Coordinates of C-alpha atoms and ligand atoms in Angstrom, one line a residue:
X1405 CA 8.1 -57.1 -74.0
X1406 CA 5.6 -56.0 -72.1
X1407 CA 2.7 -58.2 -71.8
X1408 CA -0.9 -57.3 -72.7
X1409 CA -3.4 -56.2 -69.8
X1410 CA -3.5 -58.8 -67.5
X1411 CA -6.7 -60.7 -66.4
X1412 CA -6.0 -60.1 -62.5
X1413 CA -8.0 -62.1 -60.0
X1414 CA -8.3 -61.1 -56.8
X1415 CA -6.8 -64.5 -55.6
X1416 CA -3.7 -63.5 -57.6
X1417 CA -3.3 -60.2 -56.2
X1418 CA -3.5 -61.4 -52.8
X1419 CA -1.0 -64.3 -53.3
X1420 CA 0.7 -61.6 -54.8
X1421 CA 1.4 -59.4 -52.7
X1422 CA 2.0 -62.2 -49.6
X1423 CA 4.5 -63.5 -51.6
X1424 CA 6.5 -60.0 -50.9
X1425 CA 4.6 -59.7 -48.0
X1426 CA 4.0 -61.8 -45.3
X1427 CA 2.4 -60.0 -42.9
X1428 CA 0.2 -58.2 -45.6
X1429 CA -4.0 -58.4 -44.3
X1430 CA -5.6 -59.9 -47.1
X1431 CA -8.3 -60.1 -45.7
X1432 CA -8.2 -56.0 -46.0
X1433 CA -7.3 -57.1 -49.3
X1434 CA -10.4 -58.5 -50.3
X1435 CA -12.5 -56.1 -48.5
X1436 CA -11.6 -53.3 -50.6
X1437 CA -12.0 -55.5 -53.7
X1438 CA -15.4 -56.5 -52.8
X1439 CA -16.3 -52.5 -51.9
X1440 CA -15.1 -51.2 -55.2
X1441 CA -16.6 -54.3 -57.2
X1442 CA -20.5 -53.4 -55.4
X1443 CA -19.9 -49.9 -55.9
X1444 CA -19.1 -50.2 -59.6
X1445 CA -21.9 -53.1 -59.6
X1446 CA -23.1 -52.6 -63.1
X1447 CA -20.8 -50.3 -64.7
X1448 CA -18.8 -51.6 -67.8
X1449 CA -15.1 -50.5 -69.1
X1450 CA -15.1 -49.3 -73.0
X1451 CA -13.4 -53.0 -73.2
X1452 CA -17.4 -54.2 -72.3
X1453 CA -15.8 -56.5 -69.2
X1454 CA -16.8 -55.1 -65.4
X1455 CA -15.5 -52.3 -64.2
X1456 CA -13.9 -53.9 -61.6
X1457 CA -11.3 -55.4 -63.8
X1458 CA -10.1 -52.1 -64.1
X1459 CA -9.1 -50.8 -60.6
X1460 CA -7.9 -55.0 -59.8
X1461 CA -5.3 -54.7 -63.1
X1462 CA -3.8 -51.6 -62.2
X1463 CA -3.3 -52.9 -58.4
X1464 CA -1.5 -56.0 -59.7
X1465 CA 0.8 -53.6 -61.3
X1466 CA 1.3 -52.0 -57.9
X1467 CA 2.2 -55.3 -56.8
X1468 CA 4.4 -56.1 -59.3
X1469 CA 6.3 -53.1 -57.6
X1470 CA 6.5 -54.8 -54.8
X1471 CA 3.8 -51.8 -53.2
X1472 CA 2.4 -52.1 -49.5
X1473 CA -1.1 -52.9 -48.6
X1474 CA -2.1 -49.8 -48.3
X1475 CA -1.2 -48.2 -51.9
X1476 CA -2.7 -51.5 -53.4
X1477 CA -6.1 -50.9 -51.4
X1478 CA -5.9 -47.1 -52.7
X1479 CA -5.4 -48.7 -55.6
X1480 CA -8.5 -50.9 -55.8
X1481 CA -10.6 -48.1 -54.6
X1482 CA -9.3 -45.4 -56.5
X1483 CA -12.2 -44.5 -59.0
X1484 CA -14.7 -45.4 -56.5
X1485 CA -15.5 -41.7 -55.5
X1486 CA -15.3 -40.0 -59.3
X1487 CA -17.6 -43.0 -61.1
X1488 CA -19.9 -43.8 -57.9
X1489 CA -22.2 -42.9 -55.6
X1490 CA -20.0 -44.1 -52.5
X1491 CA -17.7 -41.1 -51.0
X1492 CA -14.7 -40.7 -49.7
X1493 CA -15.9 -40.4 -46.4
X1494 CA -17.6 -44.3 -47.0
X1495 CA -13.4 -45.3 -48.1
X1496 CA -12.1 -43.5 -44.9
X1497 CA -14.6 -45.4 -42.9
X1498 CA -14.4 -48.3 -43.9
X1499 CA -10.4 -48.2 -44.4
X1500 CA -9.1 -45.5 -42.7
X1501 CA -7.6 -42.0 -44.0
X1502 CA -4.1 -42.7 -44.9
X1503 CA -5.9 -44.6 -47.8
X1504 CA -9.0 -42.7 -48.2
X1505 CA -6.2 -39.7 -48.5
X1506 CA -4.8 -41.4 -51.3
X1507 CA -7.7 -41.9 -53.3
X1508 CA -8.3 -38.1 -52.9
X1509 CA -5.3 -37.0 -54.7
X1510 CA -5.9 -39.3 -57.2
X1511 CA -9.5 -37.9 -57.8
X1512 CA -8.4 -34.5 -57.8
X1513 CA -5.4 -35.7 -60.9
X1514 CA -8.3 -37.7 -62.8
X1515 CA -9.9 -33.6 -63.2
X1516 CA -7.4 -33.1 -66.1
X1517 CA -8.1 -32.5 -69.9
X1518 CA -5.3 -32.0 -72.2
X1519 CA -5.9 -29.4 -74.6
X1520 CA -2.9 -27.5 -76.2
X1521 CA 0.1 -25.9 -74.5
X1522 CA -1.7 -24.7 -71.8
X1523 CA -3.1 -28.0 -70.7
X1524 CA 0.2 -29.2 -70.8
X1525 CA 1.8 -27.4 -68.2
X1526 CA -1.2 -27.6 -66.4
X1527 CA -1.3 -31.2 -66.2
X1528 CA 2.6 -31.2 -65.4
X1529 CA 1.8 -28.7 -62.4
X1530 CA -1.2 -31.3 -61.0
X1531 CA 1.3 -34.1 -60.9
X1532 CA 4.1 -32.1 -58.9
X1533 CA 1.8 -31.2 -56.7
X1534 CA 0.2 -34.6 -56.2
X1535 CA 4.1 -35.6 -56.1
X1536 CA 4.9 -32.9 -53.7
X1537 CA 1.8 -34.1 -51.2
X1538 CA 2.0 -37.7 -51.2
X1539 CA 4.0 -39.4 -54.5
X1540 CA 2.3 -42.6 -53.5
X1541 CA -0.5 -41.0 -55.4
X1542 CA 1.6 -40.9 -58.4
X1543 CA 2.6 -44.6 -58.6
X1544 CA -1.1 -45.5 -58.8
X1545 CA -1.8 -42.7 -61.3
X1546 CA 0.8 -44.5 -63.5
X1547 CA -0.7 -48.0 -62.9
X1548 CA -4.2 -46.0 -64.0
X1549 CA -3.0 -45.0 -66.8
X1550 CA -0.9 -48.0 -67.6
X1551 CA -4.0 -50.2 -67.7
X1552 CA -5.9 -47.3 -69.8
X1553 CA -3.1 -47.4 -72.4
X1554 CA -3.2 -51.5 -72.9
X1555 CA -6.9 -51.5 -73.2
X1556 CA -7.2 -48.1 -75.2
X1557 CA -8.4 -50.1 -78.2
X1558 CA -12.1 -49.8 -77.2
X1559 CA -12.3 -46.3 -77.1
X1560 CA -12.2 -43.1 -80.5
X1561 CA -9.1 -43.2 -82.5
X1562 CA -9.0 -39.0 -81.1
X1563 CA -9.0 -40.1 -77.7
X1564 CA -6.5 -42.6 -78.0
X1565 CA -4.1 -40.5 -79.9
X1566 CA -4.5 -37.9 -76.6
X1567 CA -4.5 -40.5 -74.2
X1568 CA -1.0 -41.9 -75.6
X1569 CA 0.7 -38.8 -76.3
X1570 CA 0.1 -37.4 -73.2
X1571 CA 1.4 -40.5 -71.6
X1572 CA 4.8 -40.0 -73.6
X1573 CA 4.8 -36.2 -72.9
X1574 CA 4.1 -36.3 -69.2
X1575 CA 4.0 -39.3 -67.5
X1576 CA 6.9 -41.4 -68.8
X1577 CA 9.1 -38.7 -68.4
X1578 CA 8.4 -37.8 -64.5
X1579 CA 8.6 -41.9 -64.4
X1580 CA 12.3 -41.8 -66.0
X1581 CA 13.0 -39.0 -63.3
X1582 CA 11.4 -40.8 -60.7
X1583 CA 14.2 -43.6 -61.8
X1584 CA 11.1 -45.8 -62.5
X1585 CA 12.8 -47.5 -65.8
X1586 CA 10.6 -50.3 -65.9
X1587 CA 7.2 -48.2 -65.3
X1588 CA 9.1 -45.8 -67.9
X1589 CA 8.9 -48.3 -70.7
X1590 CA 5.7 -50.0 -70.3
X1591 CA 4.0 -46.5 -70.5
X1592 CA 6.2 -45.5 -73.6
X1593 CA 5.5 -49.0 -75.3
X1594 CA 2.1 -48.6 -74.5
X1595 CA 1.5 -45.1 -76.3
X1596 CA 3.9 -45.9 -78.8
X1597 CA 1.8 -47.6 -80.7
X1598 CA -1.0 -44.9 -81.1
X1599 CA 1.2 -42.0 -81.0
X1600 CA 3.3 -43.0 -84.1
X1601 CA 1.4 -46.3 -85.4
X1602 CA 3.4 -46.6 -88.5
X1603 CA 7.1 -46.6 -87.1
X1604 CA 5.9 -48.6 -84.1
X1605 CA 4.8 -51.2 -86.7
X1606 CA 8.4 -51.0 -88.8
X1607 CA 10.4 -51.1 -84.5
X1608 CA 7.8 -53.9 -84.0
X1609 CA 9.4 -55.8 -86.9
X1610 CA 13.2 -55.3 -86.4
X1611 CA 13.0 -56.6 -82.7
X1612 CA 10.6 -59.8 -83.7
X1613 CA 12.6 -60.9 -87.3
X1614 CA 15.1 -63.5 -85.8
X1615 CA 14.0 -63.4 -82.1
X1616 CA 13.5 -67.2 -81.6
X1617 CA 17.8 -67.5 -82.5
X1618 CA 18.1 -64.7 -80.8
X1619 CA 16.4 -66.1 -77.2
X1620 CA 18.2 -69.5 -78.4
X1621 CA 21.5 -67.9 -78.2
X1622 CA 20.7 -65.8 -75.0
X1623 CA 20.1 -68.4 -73.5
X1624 CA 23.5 -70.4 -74.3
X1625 CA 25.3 -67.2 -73.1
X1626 CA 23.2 -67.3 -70.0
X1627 CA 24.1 -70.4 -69.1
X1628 CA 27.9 -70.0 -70.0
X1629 CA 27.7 -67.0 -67.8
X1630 CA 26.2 -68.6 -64.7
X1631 CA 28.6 -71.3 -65.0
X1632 CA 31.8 -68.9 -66.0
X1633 CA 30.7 -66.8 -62.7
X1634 CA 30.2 -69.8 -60.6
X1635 CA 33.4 -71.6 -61.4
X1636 CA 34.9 -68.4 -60.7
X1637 CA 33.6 -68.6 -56.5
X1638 CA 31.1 -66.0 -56.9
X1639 CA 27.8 -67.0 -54.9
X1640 CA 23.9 -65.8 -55.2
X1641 CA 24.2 -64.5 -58.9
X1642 CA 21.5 -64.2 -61.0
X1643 CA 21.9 -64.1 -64.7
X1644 CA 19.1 -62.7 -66.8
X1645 CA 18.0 -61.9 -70.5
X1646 CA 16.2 -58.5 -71.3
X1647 CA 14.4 -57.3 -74.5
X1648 CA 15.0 -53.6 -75.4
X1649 CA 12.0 -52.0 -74.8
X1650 CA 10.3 -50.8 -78.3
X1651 CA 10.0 -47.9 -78.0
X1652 CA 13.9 -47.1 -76.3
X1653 CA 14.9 -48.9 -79.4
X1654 CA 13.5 -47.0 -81.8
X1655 CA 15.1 -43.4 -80.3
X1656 CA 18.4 -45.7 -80.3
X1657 CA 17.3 -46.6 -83.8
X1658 CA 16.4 -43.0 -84.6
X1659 CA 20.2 -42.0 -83.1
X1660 CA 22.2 -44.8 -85.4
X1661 CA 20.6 -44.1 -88.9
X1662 CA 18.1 -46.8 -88.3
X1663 CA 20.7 -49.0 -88.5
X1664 CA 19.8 -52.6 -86.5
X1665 CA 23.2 -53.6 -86.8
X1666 CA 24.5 -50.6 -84.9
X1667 CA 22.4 -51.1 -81.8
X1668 CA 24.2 -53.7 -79.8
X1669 CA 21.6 -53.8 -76.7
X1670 CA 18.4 -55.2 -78.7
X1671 CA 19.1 -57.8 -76.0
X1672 CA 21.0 -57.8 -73.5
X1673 CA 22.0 -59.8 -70.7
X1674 CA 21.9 -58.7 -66.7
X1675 CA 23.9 -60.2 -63.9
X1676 CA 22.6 -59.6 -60.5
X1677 CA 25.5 -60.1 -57.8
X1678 CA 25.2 -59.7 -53.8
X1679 CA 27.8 -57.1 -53.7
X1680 CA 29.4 -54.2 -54.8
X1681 CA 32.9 -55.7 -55.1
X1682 CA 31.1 -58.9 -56.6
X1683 CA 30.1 -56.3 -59.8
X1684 CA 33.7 -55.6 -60.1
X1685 CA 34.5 -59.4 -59.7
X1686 CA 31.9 -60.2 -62.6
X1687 CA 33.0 -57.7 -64.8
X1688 CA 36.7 -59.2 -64.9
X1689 CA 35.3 -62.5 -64.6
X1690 CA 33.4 -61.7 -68.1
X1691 CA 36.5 -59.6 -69.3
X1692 CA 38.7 -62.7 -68.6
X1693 CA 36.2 -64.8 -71.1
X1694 CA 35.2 -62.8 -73.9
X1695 CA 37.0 -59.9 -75.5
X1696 CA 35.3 -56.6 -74.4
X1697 CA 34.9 -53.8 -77.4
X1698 CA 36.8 -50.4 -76.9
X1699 CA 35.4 -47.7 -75.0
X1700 CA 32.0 -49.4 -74.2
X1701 CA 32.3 -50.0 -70.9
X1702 CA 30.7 -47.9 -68.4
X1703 CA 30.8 -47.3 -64.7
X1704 CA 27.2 -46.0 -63.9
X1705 CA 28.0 -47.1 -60.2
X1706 CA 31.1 -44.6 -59.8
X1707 CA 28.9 -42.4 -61.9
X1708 CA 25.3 -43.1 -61.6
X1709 CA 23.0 -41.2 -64.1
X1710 CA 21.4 -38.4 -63.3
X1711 CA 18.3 -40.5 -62.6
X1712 CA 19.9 -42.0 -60.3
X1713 CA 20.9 -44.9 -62.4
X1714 CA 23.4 -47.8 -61.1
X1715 CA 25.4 -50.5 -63.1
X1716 CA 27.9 -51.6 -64.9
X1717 CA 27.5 -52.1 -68.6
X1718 CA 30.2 -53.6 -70.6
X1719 CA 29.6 -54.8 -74.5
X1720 CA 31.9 -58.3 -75.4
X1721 CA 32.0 -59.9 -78.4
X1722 CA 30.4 -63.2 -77.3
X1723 CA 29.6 -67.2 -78.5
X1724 CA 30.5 -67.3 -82.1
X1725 CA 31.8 -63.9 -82.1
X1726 CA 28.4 -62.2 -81.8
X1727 CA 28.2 -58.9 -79.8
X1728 CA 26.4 -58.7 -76.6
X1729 CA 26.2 -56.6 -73.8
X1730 CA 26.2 -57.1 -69.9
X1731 CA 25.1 -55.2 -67.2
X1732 CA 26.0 -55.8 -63.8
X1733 CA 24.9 -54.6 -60.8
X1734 CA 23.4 -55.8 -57.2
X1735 CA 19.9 -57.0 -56.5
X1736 CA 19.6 -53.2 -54.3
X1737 CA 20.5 -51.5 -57.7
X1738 CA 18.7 -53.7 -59.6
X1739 CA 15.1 -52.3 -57.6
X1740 CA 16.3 -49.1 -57.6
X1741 CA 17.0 -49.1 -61.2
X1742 CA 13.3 -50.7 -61.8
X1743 CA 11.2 -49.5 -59.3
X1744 CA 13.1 -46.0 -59.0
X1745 CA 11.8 -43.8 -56.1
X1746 CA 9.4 -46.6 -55.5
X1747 CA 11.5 -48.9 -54.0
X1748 CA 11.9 -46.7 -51.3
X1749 CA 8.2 -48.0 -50.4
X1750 CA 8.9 -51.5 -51.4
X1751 CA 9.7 -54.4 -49.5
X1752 CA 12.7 -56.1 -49.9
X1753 CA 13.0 -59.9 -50.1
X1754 CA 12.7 -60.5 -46.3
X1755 CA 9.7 -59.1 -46.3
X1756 CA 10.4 -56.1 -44.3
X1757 CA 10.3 -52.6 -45.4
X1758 CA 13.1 -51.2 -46.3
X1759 CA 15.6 -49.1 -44.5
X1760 CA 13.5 -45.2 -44.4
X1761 CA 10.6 -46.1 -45.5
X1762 CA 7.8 -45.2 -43.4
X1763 CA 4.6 -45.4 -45.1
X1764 CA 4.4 -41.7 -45.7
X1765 CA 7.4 -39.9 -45.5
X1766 CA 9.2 -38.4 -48.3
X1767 CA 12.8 -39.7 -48.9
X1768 CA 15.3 -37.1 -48.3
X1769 CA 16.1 -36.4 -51.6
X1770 CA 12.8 -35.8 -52.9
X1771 CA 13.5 -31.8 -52.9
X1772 CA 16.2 -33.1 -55.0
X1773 CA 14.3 -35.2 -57.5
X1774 CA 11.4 -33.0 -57.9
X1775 CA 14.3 -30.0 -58.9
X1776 CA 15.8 -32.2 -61.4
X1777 CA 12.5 -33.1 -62.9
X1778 CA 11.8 -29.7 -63.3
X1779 CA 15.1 -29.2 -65.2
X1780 CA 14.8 -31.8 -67.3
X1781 CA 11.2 -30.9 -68.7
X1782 CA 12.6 -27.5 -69.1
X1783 CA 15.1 -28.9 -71.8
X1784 CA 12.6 -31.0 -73.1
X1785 CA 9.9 -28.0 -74.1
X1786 CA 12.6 -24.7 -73.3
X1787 CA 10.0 -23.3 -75.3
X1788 CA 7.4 -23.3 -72.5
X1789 CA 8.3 -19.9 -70.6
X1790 CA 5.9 -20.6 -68.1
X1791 CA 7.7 -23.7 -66.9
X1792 CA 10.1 -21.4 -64.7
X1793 CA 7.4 -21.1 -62.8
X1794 CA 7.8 -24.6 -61.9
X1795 CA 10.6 -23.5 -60.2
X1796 CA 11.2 -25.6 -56.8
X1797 CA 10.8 -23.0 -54.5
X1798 CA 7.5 -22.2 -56.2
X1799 CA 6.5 -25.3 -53.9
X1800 CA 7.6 -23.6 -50.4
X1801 CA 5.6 -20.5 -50.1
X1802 CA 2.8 -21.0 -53.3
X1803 CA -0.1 -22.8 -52.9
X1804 CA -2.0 -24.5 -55.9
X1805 CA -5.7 -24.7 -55.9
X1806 CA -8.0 -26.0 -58.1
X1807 CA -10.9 -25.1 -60.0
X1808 CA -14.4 -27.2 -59.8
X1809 CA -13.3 -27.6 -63.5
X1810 CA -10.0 -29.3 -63.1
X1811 CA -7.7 -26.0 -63.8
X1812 CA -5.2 -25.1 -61.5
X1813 CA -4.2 -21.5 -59.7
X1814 CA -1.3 -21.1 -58.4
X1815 CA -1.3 -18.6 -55.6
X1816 CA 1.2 -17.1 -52.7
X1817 CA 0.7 -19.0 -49.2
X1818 CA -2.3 -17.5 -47.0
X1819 CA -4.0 -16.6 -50.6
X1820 CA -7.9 -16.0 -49.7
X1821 CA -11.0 -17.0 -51.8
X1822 CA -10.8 -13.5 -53.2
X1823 CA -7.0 -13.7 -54.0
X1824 CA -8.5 -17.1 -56.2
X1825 CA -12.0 -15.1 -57.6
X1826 CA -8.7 -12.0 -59.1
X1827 CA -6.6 -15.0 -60.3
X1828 CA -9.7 -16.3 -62.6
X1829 CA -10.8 -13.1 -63.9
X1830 CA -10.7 -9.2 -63.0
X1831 CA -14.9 -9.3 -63.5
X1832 CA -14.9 -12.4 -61.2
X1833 CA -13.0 -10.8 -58.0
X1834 CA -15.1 -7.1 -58.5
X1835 CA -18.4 -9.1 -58.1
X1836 CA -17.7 -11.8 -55.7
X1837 CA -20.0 -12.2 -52.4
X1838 CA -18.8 -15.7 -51.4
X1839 CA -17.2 -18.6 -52.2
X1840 CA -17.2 -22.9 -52.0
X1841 CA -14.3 -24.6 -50.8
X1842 CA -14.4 -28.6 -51.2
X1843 CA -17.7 -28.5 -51.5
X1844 CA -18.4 -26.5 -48.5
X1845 CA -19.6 -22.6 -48.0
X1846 CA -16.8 -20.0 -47.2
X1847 CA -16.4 -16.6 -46.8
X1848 CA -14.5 -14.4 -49.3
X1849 CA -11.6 -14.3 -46.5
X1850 CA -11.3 -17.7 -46.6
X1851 CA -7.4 -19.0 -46.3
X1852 CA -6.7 -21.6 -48.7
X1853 CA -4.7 -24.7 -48.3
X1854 CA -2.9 -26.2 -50.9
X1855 CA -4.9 -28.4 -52.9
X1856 CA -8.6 -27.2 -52.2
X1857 CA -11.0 -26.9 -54.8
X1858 CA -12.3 -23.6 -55.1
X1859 CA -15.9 -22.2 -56.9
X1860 CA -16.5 -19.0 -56.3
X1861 CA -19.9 -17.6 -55.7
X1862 CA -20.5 -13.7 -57.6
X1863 CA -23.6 -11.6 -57.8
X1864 CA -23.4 -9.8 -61.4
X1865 CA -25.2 -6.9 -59.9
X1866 CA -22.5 -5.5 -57.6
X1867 CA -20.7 -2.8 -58.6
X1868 CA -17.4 -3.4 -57.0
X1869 CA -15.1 -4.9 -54.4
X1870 CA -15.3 -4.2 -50.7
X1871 CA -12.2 -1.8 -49.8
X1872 CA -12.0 -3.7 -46.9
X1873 CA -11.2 -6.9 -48.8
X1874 CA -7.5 -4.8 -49.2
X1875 CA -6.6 -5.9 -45.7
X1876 CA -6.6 -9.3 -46.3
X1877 CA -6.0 -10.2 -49.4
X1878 CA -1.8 -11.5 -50.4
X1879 CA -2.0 -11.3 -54.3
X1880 CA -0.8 -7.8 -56.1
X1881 CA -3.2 -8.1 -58.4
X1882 CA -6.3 -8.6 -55.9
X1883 CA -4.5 -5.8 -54.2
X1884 CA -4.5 -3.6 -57.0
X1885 CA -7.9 -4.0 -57.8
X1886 CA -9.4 -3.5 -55.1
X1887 CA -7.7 -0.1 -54.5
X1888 CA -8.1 0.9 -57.9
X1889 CA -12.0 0.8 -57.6
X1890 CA -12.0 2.4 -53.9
X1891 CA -9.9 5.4 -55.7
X1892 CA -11.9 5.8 -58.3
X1893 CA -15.1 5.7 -56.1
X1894 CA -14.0 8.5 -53.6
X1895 CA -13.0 10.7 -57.2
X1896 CA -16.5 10.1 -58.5
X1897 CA -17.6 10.8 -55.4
X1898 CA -15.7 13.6 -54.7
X1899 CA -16.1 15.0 -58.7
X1900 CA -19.9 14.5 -58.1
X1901 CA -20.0 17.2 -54.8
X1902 CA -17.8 19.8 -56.9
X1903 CA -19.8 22.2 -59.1
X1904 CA -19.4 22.1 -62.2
X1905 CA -18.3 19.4 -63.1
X1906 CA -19.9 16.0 -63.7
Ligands
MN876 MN1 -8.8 -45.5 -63.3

């Protein structure tokens, strides 16, 4: 289940965090706390509590991740520069740019607004490429919009219903192929309930009618379990109980004819061993002690899923003959299974970060992911033609830039502000004289770099582009433009000095 939107403190997240941490500065911590609580000094949630409650609930989720210091400080900070009049210069100051580059990226994915098809893929696009920069910036997005979804209550029944299904559309799903399964089915519990209020009701029911026997029994087979595995010689298990999430049940439901009875992991219950030849002990350990059903057991550690996935699952008829299913696996699969591509940036129990994972880098098979992402959205909405342009390689020689309005252009690398002023409209690149990027004034040459926010400056009154411009600019279409009104100047030109003719 997952629990309703937690009343951090800042005490708790620091405790927190040093309890994963030990070497974590909380007094960095605090800091941040205390600059995004002045800087929001004033300004309420839809909810009516602080604002501040906000930004602190969505870094406890980070630390539930097990996250480093400095994604939960992004984290704390990361509406600071969209709702306030501090800057992101003030963050980088004050905390340095690692973080303050953070909370950029997540600015620039707060610019978003779903509407139809088009937003769609547009909103896809702004999370590859935040993905593709830093995908630190995408596990706060989700503990954004986690916290959103719990407290959506407070806000129009229209902008929940957005809110939600967007979060089932977009984010869960690059969650599940980020390997993320526990971030996967908060978010999709979350928005279930405003997305489809009426079946979430009838999924609500099923799971909660006879859940106190149920946890009653769990727990027996638990403890049979621990003891079963223990008698056995095997050392450092841990043996626990797990709800279905909601909304995973009610696709399961929606694939067995909404039949309860044929969905035999509304609980389930998960043994974490030390090794990988402790799985295999466990499973015949279980084997040996209750009768396992026919063809339900699966290796997902010879043959992970394509997320990435690792485990063991076997389904036994249990205590009193009832059906119940095991998973097994180590405590490493166990936070890769949760935390997905996140663990990679999490620490492990010692307290030290993990094996590859420098604050920044990519892991090696991001490439990878990000490919299989793509292909798996492609399945999802084959209908969307313009999602081969999310192609992978799109991301090696295109850049993607971004409108003051939140809209993204994707252009070919060394693209200038005029490629960008063609890409919006023809009438935009024919009359441009300049052009503002991030903020600052540039000249229509201007390279641009992936990610820049682009406005383009045009005087209504010009009657063309500059044939120069042809030299520099990388588009076809800026190309084409431009030499299309330099021919037909020199004809009307020339037309005008024959007699004649006019
Ligand atoms: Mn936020």
């Amino acid at each position: 289940m997952s629990p309703k939107a937690v009343q951090a403190t800042i005490d708790a997240l620091c405790e927190r965090v040093l309890s994963y941490d030990v070497n974590a500065d909380s007094n960095l911590i605090r800091k941040a706390y205390q600059f995004a609580k002045d800087a929001h000094e004033g300004q309420k949630r839809a909810t009516g509590e602080p604002y501040i409650t906000h930004p602190l609930a969505a870094s406890m989720y980070l630390a539930e991740m097990r996250m480093p210091a400095p994604i939960i400080i992004a984290g704390l900070l990361h509406d600071v520069p969209e709702d306030t009049s501090r800057t992101l210069e003030d963050i980088e100051a004050e905390f340095g740019e690692d973080v303050s580059n953070m909370v950029a990226g997540i600015t620039k994915l707060g610019k978003i607004k779903y509407r139809g098809m088009e937003r769609y893929i547009e909103n896809l696009r702004k999370m590859f490429l935040a993905m593709a920069a830093d995908v630190r910036v995408v596990f706060i997005k989700f503990a954004d919009r986690l916290h959103n979804l719990e407290t959506l209550d407070a806000i129009p029944p229209k902008k929940q219903y957005r809110i939600a299904l967007e979060s089932l559309e977009i984010y869960a799903p690059i969650a599940n192929r980020l390997g993320m399964g526990e971030m996967k089915g908060r978010l999709e519990d979350a928005a279930f309930r405003y997305v489809l209020p009426k079946e979430y009701a009838w999924v609500k029911e099923i799971a909660a009618s006879g859940r106190a026997e149920r946890e009653e029994y769990l727990d027996r087979v638990m403890k049979k379990t621990e003891s079963v595995l223990a008698d056995a010689g095997l050392k450092d298990i841990e043996v626990q109980g797990r709800s279905k999430h909601l909304y995973s049940l009610y696709r399961k439901l929606l694939r067995n004819e909404r039949n309860i009875a044929r969905v035999y992991d509304l609980t389930a219950v998960r043994v974490i061993v030390d090794s990988l030849a402790d799985c295999y002990a466990a499973l015949g350990i279980i084997h040996a002690e209750w009768t396992p059903l026919k063809g339900r057991i699966k290796d997902y550690i010879a043959q992970p899923k394509p997320n990435g996935y690792r485990s063991l699952h076997t389904t036994v008829f249990c205590e009193d003959g009832e059906i119940v299913e095991f998973q097994i696996r180590t405590k490493e699969m166990h936070a890769m299974n949760e935390y997905g591509i996140a663990a990679h940036w999490s620490y492990d129990e010692a307290g030290k970060v993990k094996v590859g994972a420098s604050s920044k880098s990519k892991p090696p098979e991001w490439v990878r992911e990000l490919a299989e992402i793509q292909r798996e959205m492609e399945d999802r909405k084959t209908y969307i033609k313009s999602l081969e342009d999310l192609k992978i390689d799109v991301f090696k020689d295109r850049i993607f830039v971004f409108t003051p309005q939140g809209d993204v252009i994707d252009l070919p690398e060394d693209s200038t502000a005029v490629d960008f002023a063609y890409a919006i409209h023809t009438d935009i690149g024919n009359t441009c004289i300049g052009a503002k990027v991030n903020d600052e004034v540039a000249t229509v040459d201007r390279v641009l770099k992936n990610g820049d926010m682009v406005e383009i400056m045009v005087d209504k009154s010009r009657k063309g582009p500059n044939p120069d411009w042809a030299a520099f600019v990388k588009t076809r279409h800026a190309k084409s433009n431009i030499r299309q009104t330099a021919k037909s100047k020199i004809s009307d030109w020339i037309k005008g000095m024959l007699p004649g003719t006019k």
